[in-house]
XYZ file of C-alpha atoms in Angstrom:
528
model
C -93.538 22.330 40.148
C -93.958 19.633 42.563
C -91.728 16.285 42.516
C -92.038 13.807 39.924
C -94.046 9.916 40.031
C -91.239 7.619 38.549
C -91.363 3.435 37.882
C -88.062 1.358 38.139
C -86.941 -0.126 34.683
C -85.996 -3.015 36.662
C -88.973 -4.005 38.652
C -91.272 -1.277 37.758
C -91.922 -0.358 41.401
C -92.820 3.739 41.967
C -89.532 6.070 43.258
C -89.684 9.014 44.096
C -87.467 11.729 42.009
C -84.758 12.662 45.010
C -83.945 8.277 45.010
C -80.967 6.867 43.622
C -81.353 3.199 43.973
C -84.708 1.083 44.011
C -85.742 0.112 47.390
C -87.789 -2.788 46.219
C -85.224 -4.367 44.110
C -81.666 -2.351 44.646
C -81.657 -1.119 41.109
C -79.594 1.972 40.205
C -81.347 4.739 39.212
C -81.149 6.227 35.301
C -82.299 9.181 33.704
C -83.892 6.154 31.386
C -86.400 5.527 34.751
C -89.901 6.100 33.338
C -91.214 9.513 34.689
C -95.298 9.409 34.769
C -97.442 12.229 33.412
C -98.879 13.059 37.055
C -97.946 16.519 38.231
C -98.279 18.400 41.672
C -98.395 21.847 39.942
C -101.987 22.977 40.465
C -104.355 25.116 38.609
C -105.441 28.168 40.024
C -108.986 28.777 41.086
C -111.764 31.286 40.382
C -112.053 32.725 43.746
C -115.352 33.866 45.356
C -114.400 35.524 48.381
C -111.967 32.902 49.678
C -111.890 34.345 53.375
C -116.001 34.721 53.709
C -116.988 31.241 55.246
C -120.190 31.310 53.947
C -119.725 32.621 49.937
C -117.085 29.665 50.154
C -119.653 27.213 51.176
C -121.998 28.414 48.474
C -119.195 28.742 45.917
C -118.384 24.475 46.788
C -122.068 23.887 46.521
C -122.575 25.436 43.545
C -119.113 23.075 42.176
C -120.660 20.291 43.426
C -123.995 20.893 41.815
C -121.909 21.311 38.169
C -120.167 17.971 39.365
C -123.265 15.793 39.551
C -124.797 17.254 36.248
C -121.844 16.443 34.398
C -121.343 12.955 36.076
C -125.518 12.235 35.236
C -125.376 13.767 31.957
C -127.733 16.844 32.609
C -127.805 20.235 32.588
C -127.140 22.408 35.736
C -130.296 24.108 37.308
C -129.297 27.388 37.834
C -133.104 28.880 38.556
C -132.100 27.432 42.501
C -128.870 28.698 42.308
C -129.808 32.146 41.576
C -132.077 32.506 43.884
C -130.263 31.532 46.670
C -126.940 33.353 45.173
C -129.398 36.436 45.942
C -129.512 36.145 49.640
C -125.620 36.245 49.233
C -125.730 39.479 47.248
C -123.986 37.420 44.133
C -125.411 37.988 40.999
C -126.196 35.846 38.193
C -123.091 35.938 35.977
C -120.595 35.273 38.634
C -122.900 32.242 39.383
C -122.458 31.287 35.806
C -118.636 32.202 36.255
C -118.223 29.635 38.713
C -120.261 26.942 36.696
C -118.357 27.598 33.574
C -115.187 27.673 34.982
C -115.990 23.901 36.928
C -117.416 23.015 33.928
C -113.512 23.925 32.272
C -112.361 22.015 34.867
C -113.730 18.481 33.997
C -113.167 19.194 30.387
C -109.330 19.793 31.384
C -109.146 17.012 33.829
C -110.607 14.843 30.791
C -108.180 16.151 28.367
C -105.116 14.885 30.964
C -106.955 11.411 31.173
C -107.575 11.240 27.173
C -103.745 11.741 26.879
C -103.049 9.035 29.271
C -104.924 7.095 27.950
C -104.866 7.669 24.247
C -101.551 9.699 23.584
C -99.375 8.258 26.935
C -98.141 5.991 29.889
C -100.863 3.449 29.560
C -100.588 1.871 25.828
C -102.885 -1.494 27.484
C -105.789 0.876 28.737
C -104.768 -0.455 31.754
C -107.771 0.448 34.456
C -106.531 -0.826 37.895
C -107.661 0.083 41.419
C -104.215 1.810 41.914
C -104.514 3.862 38.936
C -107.978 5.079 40.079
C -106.026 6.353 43.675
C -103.420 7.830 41.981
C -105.758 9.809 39.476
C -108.284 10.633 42.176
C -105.034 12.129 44.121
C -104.148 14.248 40.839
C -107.371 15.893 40.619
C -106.462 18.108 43.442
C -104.513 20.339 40.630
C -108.119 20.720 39.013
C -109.590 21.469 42.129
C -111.493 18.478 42.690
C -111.318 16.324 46.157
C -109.865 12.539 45.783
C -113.058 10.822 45.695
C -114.573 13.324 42.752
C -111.470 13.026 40.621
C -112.045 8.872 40.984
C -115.929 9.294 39.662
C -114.859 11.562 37.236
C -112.292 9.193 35.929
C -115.287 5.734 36.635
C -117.379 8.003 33.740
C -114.149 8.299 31.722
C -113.518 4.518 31.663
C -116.908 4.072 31.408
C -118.005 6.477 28.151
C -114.397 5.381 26.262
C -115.303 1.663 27.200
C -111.558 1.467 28.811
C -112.237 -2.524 30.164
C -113.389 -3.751 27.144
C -110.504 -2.107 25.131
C -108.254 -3.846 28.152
C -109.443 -7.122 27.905
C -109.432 -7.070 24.313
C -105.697 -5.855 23.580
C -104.597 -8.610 26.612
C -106.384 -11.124 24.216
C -104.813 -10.000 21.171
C -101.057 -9.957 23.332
C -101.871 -13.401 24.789
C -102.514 -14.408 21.575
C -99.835 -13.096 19.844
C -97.659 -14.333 22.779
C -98.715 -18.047 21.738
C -98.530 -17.602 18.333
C -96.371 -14.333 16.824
C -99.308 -13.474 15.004
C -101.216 -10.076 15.920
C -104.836 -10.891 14.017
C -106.558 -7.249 13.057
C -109.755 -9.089 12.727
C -110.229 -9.463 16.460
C -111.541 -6.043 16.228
C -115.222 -5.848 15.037
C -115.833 -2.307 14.028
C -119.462 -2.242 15.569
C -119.698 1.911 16.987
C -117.703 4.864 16.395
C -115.642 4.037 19.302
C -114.877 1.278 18.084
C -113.631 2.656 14.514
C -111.321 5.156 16.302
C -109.900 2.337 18.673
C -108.781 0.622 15.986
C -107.568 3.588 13.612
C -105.343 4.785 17.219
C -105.187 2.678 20.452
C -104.827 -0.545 18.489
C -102.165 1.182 16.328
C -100.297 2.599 19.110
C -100.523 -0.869 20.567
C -99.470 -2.872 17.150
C -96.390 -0.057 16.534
C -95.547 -1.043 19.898
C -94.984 -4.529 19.819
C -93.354 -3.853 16.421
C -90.406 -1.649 17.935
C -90.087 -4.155 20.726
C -89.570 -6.978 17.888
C -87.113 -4.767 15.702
C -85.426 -4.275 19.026
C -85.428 -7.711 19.591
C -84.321 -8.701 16.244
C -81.313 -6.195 16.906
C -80.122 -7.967 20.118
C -80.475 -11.338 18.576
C -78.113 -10.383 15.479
C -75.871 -8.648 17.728
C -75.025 -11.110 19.998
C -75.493 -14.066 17.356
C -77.545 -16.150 19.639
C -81.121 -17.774 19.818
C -81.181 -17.125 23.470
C -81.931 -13.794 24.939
C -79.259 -12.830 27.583
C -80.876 -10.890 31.117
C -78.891 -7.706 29.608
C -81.455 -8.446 26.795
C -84.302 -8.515 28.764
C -83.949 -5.613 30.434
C -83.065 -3.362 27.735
C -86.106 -5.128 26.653
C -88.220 -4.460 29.693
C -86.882 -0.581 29.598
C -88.331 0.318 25.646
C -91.456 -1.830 26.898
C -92.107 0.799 29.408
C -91.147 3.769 27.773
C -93.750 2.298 24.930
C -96.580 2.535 27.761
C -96.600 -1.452 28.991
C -96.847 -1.399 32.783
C -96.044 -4.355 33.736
C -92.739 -6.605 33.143
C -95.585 -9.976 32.628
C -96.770 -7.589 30.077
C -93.492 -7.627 28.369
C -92.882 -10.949 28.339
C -95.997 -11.974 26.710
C -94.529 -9.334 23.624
C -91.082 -11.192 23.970
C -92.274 -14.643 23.327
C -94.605 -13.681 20.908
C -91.606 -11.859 18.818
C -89.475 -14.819 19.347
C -92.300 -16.832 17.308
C -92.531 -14.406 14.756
C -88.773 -13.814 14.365
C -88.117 -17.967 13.832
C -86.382 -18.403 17.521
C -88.622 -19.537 19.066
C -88.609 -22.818 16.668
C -85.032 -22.992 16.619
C -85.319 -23.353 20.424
C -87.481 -26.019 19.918
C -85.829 -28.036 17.744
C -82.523 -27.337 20.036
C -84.340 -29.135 22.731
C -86.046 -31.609 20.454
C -82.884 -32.525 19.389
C -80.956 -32.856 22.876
C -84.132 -34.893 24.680
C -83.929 -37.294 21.176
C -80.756 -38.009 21.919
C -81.204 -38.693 25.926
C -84.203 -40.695 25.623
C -84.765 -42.539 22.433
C -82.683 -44.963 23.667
C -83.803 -45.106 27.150
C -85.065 -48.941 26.882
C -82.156 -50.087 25.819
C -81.686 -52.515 28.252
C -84.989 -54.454 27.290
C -85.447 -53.849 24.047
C -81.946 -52.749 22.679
C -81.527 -50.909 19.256
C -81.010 -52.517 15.726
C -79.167 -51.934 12.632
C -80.910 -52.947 9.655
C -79.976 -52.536 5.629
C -82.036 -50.109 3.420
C -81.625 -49.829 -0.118
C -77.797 -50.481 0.554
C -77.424 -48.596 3.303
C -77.252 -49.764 7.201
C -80.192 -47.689 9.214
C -80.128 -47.857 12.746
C -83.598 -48.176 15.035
C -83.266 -47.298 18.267
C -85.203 -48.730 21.383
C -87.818 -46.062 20.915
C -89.413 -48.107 18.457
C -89.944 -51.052 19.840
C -91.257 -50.819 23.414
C -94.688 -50.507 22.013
C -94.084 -54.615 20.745
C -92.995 -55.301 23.668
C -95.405 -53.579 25.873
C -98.500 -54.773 23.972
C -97.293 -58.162 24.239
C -96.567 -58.113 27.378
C -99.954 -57.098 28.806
C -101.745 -59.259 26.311
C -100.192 -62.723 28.260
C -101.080 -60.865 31.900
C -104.443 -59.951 30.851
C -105.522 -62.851 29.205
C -103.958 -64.985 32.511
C -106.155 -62.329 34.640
C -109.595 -62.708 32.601
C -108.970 -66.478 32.846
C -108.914 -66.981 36.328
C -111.284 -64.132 37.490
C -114.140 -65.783 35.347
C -113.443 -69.357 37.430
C -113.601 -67.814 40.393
C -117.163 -66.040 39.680
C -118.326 -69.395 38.406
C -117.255 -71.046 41.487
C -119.433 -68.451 43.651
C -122.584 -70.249 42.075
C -121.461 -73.790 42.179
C -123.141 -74.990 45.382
C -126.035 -71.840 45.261
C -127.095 -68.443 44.182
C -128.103 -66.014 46.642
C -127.237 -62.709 47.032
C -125.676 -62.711 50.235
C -123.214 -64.958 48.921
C -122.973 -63.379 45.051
C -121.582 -60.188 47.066
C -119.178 -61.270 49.336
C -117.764 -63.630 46.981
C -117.913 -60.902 44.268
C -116.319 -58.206 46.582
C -113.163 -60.385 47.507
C -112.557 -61.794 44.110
C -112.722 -58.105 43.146
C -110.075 -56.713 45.676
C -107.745 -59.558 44.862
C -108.055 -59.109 40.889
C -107.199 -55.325 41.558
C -104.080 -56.553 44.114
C -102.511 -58.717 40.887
C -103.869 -56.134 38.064
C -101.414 -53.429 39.689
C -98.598 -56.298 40.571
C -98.259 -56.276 36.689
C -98.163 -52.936 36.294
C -95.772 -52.559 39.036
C -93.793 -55.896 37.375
C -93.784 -54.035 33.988
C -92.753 -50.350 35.231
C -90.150 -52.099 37.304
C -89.047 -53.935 34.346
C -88.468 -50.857 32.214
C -87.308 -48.730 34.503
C -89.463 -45.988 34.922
C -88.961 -43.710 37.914
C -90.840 -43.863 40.932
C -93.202 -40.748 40.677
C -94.113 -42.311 37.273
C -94.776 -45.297 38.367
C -97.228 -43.971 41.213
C -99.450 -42.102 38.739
C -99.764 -45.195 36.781
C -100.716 -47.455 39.255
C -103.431 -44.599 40.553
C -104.912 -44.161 37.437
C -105.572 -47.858 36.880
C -106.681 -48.355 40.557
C -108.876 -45.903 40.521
C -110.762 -47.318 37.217
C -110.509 -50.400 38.272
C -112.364 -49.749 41.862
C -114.837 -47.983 39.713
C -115.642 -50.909 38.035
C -115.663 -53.354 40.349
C -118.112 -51.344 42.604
C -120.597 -51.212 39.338
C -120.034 -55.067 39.528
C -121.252 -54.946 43.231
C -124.601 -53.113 42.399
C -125.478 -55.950 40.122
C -126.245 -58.146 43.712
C -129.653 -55.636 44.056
C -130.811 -57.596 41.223
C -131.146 -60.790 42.809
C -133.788 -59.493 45.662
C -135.621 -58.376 42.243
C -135.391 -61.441 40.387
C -136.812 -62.803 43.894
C -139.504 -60.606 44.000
C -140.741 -60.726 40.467
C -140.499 -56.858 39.930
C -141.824 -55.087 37.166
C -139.934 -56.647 33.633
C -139.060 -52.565 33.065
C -137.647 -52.007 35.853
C -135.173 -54.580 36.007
C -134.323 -54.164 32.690
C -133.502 -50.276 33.509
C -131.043 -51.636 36.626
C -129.241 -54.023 34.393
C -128.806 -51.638 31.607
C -127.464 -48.794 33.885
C -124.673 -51.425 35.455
C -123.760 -52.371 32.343
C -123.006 -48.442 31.265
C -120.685 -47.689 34.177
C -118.223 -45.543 34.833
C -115.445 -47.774 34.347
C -114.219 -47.649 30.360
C -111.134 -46.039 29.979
C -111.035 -45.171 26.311
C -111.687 -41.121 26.241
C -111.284 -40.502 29.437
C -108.430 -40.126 32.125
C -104.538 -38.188 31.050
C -106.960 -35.135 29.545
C -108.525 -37.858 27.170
C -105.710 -39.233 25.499
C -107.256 -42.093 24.192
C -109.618 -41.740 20.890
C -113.179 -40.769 21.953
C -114.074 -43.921 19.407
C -112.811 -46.800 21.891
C -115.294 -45.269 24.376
C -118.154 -45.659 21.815
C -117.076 -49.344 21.124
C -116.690 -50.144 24.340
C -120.236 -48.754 25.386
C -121.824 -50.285 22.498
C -120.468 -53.720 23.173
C -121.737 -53.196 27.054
C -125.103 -52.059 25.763
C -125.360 -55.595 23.566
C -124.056 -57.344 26.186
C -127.323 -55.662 28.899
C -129.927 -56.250 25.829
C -128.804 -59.740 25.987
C -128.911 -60.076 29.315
C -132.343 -58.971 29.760
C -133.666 -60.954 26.978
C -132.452 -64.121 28.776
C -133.523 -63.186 32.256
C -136.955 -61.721 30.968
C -137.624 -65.302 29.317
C -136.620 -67.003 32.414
C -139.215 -64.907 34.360
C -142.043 -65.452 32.260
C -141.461 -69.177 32.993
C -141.312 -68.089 36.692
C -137.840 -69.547 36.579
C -135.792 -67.388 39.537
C -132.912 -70.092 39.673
C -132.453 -69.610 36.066
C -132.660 -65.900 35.801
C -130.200 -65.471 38.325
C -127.649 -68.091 36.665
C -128.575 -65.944 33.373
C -127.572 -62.942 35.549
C -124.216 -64.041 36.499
C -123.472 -65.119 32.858
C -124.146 -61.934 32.270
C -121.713 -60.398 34.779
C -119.010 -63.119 33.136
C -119.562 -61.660 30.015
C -119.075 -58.287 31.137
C -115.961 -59.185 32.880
C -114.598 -60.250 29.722
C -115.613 -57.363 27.626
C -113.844 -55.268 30.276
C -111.253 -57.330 30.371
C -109.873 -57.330 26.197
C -110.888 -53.363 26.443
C -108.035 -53.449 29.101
C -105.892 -55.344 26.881
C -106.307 -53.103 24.105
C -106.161 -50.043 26.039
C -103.652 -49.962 28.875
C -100.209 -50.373 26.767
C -101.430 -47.279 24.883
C -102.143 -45.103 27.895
C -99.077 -46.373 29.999
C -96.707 -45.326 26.497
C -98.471 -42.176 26.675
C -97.768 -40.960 30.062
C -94.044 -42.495 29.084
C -94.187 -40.526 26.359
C -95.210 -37.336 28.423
C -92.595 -38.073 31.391
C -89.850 -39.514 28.946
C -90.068 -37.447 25.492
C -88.444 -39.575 22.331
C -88.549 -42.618 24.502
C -91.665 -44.148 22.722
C -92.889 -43.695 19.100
C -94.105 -40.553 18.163
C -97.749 -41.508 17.655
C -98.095 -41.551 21.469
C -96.659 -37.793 21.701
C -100.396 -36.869 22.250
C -99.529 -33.264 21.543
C -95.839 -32.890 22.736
C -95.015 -32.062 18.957
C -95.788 -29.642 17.156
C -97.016 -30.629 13.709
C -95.353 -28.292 11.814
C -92.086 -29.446 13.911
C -92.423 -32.904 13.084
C -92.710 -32.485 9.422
C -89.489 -30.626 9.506
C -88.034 -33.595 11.564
């Protein structure tokens, strides 16, 4: 008997039996350490005159030729082998000796990869390129080189489907993990495989995580805390691997998932609900402080938390409106003397770049005001940048349409340009901050910029048929006035919500709940 394969309970890295500590990680070894099913001992060999060079050779050949029949799912031709076994002065039936004991062979070999795979170490069908070396290795006790033990053990995975059972019980642990519920109807009972999957490897699997979680539940009631200590864990991590999980991350995914299902995990929650309520909800205090007001005879206190979104509304309503005001009288004043494209551009450009420069010296003003920390502050000021370049380089396309208007292009075509400028890129509602904001303020938004073009077009296609170019174009920057407007009350309606948002994701409690955009759980809140 040859020396033993064993995994460290603490890392899970292979030792060898003579070791006493862990080399990867320093961990003592136990008699607990996991010892694997591979052997050295080796099965002895029909032998066919051993020490006559050439009856060996045909002895391997003959092997070989069992090997590929197997591995292609035919029958050995033995007509060929007979005839040549002649020349060798070997008759038939030791010929059929040496193909029935091969042919024992493989059926052995797959017995010792059934019970691996359906009786021992790996409970996850775990198929791995390690795994196939170490197996390939092992079939030298069935008398099979490395690389025929590895294609012998590709046809295993293969016939038992081994990678779809994989990837199906990771699905089921990730989504137990996430939600302490293991769902039995995951498994569609399409084939006999199938059927037995579920009535064995799925059961092995689903007992598994079940001792982990009465283990689990043991610990917890032991020690008389929520938390799970790292003496926990490992005792934790040790069962896991005598259970067949090879892999700690493995583990884990089980250990969250049982901490749902056994309640912790929501106390935990609420723990930390509960301590960032109390750090935060009161973290505008110093604009907006807290107030004590009398309900039904008793004195109820309203922290800060719920009144930032007032004050943030309001104060972005007065900048905005300011903004709209005196971007609009500066396009007007672009066309006072004459409109040409040339100047419609440059004019359009600058007005533009200084807009943006005061849009972000409010948001700057207002973050500054608050408080907010620095980081925070930088992502707010990029998102709005960003949407605001976009929109003011949708603005500068619009010039194009003055050469049009000048050369009296087709009515269709102009009407496609002005309708495609007017359906930029640059509404917030639904998108930025993984779409926080309804997917209904986009639609608005679009449909008001799609009245706003069909207006437009009307008025520049009527100036046009009275060959009018002077007037189209003043039509066109009407249009562009209008737009600015419309862009400018979706702002106003839009920004406070996103900026409390990303508060809300930075600072947790600090802003009313309705801007939690998912922090909560539903089922948390109601018990709040």
């Amino acid at each position: 008997m040859g020396e033993h394969v064993m995994f460290c309970v603490n890392c899970g890295n292979r030792l060898a039996n003579s070791m006493k500590y862990c080399p990867k990680c320093g961990e003592k070894i136990a008699n607990e350490n996991i010892e694997s099913s591979f052997s050295d001992e080796k099965i002895e060999e029909v032998g066919l005159f051993d020490n006559d060079p050439v009856t060996y050779s045909f002895r391997e050949k003959i092997k070989k030729e069992t090997l590929e029949a197997y591995l292609n799912e035919t029958k050995v031709i033995r007509s060929g082998l007979y005839t040549k076994g002649k020349l060798y002065g070997i008759t038939d039936d030791i010929i059929d000796d040496i193909v029935a004991d091969c042919e024992k062979r493989i059926i052995l070999f797959e017995e010792y990869l059934y019970s691996l795979y359906m009786d021992g170490s790996f409970l996850m069908y775990d198929v791995t390129d390690e795994i196939k070396s170490e197996i390939g290795e092992y079939a030298g006790k069935y008398g099979f080189g490395h690389v025929d033990g590895e294609r012998i053990y590709e046809k295993f995975v293969k016939d038992h489907k081994l990678r779809s059972k994989n990837a199906l019980l990771l699905t089921m642990l990730i989504s137990y993990q996430q939600t302490g519920i293991l769902d039995d109807a995951k498994i569609k009972e399409e084939d006999p495989e199938t059927i037995k999957f579920k009535a064995k490897g799925y059961l092995r699997f689903k007992n598994a995580v079940q001792e982990l979680k009465e283990l689990q539940s043991t610990l917890h009631e032991v020690s008389g805390s929520i938390d799970i200590s790292d003496d926990d864990r490992n005792e934790l991590y040790e069962k896991g691997m005598l259970l067949g999980f090879q892999e700690k991350t493995l583990i884990d995914a089980c250990i969250q998932g049982n901490e749902i299902s056994l309640g912790y995990h929501g106390k935990k929650m609420l723990r930390e609900q509960k301590i960032l309520r109390q750090k935060n909800q009161n973290y505008f205090s110093k604009i907006v402080r807290k107030k004590t007001m009398r309900l039904l005879d008793r004195e109820v206190v309203f922290d800060s938390c719920y009144f930032i979104e007032e004050y943030t509304f309001s104060f972005f309503e007065e900048q905005f409106e300011w903004l709209n005001h005196q971007m609009v009288q500066k396009i007007k004043s672009i066309t006072e003397n004459s409109i040409d494209e040339e100047n419609f551009a440059l004019g359009l450009s600058m007005h533009m770049m200084q807009g943006a420069a005061t849009w972000l010296q409010y948001v700057e003003e207002y973050c500054n005001q608050i408080g907010l920390p620095d980081e925070l502050l930088d992502n707010i000021k990029s998102f709005f940048a960003e949407d605001y370049r976009a929109f003011g380089n949708d603005l500068k396309e619009l010039r194009y349409l003055f050469d049009e208007i000048d050369s009296d292009v087709e009515q269709t075509k102009l009407n496609g340009e002005l309708k495609k400028a007017f359906r930029g890129k640059w509404v917030i509602g639904g998108v930025g901050i993984q779409g926080m904001i309804n997917s209904a303020v986009t639609g608005a938004v679009l449909n008001a910029g799609t009245g706003l073009a069909y207006d437009a077009m009307n008025k520049i296609s009527t100036a046009m048929s009275k060959r009018n170019a002077i007037q189209a174009k003043k039509e066109l920057v009407y249009a562009v006035i209008d737009m600015m407007t419309d862009y400018f009350g979706m702002l106003q309606q839009n920004v406070p919500t996103v900026i409390l948002v990303m508060i809300m994701q930075e600072k947790p409690y600090s802003v009313s709940a309705k801007y939690s955009c998912g922090f909560l759980n539903p089922q948390v809140l109601s018990i709040i």
